[in-house]
PDB file of C-alpha atoms in Angstrom:
ATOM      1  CA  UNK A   1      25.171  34.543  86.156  1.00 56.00           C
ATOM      2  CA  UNK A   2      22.136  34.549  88.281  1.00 56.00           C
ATOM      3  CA  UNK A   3      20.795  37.900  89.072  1.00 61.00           C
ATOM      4  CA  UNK A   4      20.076  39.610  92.773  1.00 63.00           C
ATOM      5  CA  UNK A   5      16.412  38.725  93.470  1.00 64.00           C
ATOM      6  CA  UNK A   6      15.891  35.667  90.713  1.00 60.00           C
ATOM      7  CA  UNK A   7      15.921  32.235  91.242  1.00 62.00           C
ATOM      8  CA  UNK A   8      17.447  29.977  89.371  1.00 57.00           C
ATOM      9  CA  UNK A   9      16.165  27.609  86.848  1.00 53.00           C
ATOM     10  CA  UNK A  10      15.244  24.491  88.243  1.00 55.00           C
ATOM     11  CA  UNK A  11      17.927  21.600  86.076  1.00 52.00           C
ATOM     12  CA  UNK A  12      14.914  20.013  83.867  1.00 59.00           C
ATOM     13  CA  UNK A  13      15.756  15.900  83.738  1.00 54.00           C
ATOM     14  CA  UNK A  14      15.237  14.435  80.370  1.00 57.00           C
ATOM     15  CA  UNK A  15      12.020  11.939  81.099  1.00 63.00           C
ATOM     16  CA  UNK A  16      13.620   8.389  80.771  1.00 59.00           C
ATOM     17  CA  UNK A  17      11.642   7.270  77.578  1.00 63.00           C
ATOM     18  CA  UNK A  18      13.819  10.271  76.165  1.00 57.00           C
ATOM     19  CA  UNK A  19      16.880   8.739  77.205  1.00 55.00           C
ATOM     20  CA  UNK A  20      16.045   5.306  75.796  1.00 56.00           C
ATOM     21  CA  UNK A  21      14.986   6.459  72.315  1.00 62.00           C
ATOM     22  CA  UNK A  22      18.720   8.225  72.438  1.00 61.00           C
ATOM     23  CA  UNK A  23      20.497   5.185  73.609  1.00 52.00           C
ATOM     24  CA  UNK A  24      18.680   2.500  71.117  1.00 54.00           C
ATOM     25  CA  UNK A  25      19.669   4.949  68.249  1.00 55.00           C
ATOM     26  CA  UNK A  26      22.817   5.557  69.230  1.00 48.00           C
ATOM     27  CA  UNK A  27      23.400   1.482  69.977  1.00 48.00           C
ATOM     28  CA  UNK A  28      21.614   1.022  66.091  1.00 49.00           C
ATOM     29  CA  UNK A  29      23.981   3.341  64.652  1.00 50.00           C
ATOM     30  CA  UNK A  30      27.168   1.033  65.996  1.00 47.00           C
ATOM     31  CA  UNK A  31      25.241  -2.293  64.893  1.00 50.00           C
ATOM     32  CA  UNK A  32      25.166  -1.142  61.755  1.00 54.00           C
ATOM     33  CA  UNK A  33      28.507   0.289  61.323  1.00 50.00           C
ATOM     34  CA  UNK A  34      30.158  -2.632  62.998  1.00 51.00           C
ATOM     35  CA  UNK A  35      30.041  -5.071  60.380  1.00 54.00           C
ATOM     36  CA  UNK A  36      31.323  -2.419  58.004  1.00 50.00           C
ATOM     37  CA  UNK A  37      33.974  -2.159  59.783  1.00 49.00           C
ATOM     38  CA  UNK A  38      35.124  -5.721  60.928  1.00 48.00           C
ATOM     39  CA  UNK A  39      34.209  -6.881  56.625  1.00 51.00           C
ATOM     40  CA  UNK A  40      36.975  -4.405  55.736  1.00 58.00           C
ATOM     41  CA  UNK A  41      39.349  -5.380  58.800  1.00 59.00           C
ATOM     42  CA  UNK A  42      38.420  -8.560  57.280  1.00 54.00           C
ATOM     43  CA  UNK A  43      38.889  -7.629  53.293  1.00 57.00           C
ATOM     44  CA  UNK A  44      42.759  -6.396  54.687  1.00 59.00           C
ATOM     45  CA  UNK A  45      43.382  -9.262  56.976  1.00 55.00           C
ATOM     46  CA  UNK A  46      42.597 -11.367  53.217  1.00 57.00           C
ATOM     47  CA  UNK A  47      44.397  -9.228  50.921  1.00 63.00           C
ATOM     48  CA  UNK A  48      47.495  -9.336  53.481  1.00 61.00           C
ATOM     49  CA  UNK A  49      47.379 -13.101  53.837  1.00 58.00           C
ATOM     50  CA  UNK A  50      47.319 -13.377  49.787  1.00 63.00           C
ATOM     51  CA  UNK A  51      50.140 -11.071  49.562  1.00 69.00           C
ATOM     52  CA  UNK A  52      52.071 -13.303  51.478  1.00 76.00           C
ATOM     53  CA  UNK A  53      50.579 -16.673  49.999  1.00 80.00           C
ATOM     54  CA  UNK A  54      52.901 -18.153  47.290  1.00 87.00           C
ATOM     55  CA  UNK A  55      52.365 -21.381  45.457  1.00 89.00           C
ATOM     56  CA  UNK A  56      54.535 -23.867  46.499  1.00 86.00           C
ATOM     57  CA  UNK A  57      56.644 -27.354  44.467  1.00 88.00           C
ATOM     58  CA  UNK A  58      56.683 -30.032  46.441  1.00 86.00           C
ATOM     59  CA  UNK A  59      59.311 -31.496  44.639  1.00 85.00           C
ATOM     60  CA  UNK A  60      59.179 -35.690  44.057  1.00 86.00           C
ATOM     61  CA  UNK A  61      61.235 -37.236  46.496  1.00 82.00           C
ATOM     62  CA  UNK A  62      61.591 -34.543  48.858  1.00 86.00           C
ATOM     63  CA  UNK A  63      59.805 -36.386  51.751  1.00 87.00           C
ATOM     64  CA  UNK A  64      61.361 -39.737  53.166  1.00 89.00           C
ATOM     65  CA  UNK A  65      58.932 -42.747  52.240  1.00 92.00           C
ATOM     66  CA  UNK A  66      58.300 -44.446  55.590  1.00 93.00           C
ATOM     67  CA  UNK A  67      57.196 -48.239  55.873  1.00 96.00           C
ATOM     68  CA  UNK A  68      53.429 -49.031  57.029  1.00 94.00           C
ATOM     69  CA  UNK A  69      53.264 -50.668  60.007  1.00 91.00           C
ATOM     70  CA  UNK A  70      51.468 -53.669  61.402  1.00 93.00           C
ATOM     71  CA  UNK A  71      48.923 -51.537  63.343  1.00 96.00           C
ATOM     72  CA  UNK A  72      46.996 -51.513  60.144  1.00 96.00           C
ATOM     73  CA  UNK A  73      48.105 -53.199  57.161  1.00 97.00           C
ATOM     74  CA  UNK A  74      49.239 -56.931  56.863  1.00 97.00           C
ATOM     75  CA  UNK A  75      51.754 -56.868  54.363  1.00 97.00           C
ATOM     76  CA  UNK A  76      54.714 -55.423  53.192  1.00 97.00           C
ATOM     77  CA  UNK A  77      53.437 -51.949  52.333  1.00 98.00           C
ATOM     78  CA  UNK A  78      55.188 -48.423  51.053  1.00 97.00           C
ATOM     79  CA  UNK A  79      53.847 -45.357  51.936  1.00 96.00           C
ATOM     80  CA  UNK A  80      55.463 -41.849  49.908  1.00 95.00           C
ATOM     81  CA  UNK A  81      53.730 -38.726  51.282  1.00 93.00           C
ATOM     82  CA  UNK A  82      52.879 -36.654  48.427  1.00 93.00           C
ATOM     83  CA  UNK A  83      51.220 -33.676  50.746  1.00 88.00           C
ATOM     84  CA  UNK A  84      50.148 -32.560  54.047  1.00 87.00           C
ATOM     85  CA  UNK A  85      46.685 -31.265  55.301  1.00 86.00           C
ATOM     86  CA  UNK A  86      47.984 -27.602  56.444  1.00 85.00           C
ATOM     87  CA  UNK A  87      45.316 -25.525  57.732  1.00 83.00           C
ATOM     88  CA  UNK A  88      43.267 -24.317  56.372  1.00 85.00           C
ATOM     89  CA  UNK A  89      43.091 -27.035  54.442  1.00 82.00           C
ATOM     90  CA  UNK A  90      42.520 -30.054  55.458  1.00 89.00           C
ATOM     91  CA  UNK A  91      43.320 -32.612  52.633  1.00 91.00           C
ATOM     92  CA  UNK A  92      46.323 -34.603  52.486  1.00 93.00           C
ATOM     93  CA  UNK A  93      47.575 -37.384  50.225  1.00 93.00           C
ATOM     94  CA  UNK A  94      49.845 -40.343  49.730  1.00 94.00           C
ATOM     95  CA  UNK A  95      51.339 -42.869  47.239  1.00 96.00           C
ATOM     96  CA  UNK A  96      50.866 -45.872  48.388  1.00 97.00           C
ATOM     97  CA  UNK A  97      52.218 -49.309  47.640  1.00 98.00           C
ATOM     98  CA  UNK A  98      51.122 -52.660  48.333  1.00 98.00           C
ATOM     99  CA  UNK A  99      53.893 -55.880  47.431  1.00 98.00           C
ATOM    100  CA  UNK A 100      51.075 -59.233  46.574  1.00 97.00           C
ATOM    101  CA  UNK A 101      49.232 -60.052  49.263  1.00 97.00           C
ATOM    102  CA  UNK A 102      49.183 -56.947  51.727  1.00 97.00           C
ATOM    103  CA  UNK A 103      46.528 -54.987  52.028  1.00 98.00           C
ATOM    104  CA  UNK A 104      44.909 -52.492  54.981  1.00 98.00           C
ATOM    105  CA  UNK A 105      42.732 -53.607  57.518  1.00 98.00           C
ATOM    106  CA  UNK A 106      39.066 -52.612  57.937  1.00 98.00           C
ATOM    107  CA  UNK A 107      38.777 -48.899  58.142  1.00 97.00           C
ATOM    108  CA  UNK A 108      36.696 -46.316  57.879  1.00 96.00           C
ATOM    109  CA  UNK A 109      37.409 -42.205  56.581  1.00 95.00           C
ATOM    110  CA  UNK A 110      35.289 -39.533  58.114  1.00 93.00           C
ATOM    111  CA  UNK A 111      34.819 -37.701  54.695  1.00 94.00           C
ATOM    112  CA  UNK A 112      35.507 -40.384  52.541  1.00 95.00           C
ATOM    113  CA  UNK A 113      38.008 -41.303  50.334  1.00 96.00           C
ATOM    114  CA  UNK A 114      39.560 -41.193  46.890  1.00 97.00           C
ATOM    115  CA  UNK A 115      42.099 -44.322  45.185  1.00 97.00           C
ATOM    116  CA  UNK A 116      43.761 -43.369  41.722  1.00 97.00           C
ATOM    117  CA  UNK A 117      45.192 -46.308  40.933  1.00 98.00           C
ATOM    118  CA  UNK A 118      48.306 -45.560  39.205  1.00 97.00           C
ATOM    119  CA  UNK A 119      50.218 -49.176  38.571  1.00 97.00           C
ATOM    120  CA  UNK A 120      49.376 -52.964  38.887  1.00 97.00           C
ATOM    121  CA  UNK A 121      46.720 -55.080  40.181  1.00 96.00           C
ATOM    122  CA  UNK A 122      44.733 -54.700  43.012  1.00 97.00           C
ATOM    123  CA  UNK A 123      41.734 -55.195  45.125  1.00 97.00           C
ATOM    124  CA  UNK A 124      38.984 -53.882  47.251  1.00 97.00           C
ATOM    125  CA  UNK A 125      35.730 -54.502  49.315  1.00 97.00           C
ATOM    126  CA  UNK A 126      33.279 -52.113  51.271  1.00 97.00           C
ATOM    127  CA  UNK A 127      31.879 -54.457  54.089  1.00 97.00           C
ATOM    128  CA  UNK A 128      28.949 -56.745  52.813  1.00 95.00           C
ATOM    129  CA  UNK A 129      29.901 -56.380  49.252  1.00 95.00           C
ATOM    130  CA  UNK A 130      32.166 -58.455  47.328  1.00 95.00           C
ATOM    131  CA  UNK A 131      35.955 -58.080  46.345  1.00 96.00           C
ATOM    132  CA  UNK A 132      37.051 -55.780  43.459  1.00 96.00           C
ATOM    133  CA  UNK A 133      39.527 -55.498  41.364  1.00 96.00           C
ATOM    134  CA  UNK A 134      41.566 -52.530  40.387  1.00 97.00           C
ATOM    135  CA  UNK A 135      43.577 -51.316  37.819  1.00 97.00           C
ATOM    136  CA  UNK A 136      45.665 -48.747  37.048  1.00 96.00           C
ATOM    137  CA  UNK A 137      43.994 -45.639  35.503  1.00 97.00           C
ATOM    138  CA  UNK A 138      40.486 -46.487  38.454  1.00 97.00           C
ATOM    139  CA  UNK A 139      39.838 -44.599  40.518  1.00 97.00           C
ATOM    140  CA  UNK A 140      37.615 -45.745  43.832  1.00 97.00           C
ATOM    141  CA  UNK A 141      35.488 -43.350  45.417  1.00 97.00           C
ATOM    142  CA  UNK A 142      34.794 -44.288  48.658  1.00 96.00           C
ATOM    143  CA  UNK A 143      31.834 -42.580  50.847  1.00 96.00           C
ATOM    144  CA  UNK A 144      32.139 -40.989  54.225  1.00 96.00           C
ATOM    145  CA  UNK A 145      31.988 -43.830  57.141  1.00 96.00           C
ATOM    146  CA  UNK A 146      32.188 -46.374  54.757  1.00 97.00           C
ATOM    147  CA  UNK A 147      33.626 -49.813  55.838  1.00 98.00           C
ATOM    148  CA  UNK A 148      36.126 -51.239  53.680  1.00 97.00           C
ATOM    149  CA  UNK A 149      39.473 -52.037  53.131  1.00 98.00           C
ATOM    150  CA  UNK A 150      42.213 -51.676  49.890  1.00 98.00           C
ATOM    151  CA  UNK A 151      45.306 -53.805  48.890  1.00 97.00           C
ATOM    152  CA  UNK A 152      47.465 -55.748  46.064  1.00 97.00           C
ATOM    153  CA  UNK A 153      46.090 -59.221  44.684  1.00 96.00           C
ATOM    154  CA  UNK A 154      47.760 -62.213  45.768  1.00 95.00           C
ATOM    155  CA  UNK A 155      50.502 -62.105  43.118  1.00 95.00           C
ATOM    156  CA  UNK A 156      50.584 -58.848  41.816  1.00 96.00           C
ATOM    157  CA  UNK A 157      51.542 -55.000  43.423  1.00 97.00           C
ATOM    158  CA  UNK A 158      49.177 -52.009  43.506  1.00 98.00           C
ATOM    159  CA  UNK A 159      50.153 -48.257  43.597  1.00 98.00           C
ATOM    160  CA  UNK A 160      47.484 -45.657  44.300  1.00 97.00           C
ATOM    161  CA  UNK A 161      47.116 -42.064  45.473  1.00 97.00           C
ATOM    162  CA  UNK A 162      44.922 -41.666  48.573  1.00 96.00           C
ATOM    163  CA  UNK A 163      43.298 -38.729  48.818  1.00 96.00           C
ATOM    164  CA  UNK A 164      41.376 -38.195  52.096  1.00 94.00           C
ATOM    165  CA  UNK A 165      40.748 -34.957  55.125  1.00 92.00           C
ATOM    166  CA  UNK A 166      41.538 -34.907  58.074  1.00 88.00           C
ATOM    167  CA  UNK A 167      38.737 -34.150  61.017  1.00 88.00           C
ATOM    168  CA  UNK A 168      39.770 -33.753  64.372  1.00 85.00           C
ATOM    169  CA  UNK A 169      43.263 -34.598  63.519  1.00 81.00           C
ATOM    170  CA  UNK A 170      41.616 -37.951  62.178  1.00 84.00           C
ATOM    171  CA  UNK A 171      42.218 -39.311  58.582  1.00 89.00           C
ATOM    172  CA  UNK A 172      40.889 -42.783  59.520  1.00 92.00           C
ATOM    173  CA  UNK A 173      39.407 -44.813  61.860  1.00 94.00           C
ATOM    174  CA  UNK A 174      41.073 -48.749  61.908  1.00 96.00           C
ATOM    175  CA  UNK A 175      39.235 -51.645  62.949  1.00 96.00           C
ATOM    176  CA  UNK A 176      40.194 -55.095  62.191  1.00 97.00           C
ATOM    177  CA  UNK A 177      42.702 -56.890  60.356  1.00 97.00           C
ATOM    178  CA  UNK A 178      40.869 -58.480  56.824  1.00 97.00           C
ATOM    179  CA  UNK A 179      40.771 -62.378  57.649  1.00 95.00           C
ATOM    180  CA  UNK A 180      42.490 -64.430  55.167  1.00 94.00           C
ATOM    181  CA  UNK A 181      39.336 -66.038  54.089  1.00 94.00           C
ATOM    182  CA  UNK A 182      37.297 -62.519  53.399  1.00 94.00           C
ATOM    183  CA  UNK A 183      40.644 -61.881  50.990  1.00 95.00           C
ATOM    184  CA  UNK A 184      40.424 -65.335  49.437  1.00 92.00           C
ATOM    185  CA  UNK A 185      36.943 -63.999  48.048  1.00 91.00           C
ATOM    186  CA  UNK A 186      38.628 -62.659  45.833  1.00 89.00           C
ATOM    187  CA  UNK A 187      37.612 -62.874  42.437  1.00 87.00           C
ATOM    188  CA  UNK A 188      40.560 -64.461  39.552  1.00 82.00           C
ATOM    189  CA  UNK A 189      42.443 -61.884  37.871  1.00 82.00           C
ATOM    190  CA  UNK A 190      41.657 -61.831  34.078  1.00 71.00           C
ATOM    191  CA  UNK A 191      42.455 -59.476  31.384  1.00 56.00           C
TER     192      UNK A 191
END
């Protein structure tokens, strides 16, 4: 209550410097408890999603074997999806089965690839290199962007698990079919 015969207090205005220092310590203060709390947002958002993870059996079987088409292989060729790349994950593999003489064509596998070779004969060859053969119980470990190309010998099968990633909804990139004379080069199968 002002009195008869004062005058008022003039309002004093913080000096802007004043106001700075305020609002850099108060923005500080956030930055710093921000992470805080998004980590344990984050630590809840995990411990939720493990809750509700559960191991799963995919049991043999279960998914229908499909036949490989021409796009890709020449050949008679089986392939049995033993699992898919489900995010986050992005690995998937197959059994796959090659009667004599078929094979894949060129191709190439953005992260590389894995064969187990699990029954009969068969062959490989990264571009330049020569033919391989494969057994069961190898495994071929094949580099990211890495020209080659798998398949069964000329008179016996092959089984393998492929084990490869998918990037950018890409497992492989196909190029040409392998001539008949780069799979002649093969070398004679021997004991």
């Amino acid at each position: 209550m002002i009195r008869a015969g004062t005058k008022p207090l003039p309002l004093r205005t913080p000096p802007m410097e004043l106001i700075m220092k305020k609002f850099a310590a108060c923005a500080l203060s956030l930055s710093l408890l921000a992470p805080l709390c998004l980590s344990q947002n984050a630590a809840a958002a995990e411990q939720d999603a493990a809750a509700d993870a559960h191991q799963v059996v995919l049991k043999a079987g279960s998914q229908p074997s499909r036949k490989a088409g021409p796009k890709n292989f020449t050949g008679s060729v089986r392939v049995d999806p033993l699992f898919r790349a489900e995010a986050p994950v992005r690995t998937y593999a197959t059994s796959v089965t090659f009667e004599p003489g078929a094979r894949t064509f060129w191709h190439v596998h953005p992260t590389g690839q894995r064969l187990i070779v699990t029954a009969g004969v068969g062959l490989t060859q990264e571009w330049g290199g020569p033919v391989q053969v494969i057994r069961a119980g190898d495994v071929v470990v094949c580099p990211p962007d890495v020209k080659h190309w798998h398949g069964a010998s000329a008179s016996t099968s092959v089984t393998h698990i492929a084990i490869s990633e998918y990037v950018k909804d890409m497992g492989a990139r196909w190029m040409e079919e392998v001539s008949e004379e780069q799979y002649a080069k093969a070398p004679a199968l021997t004991d």
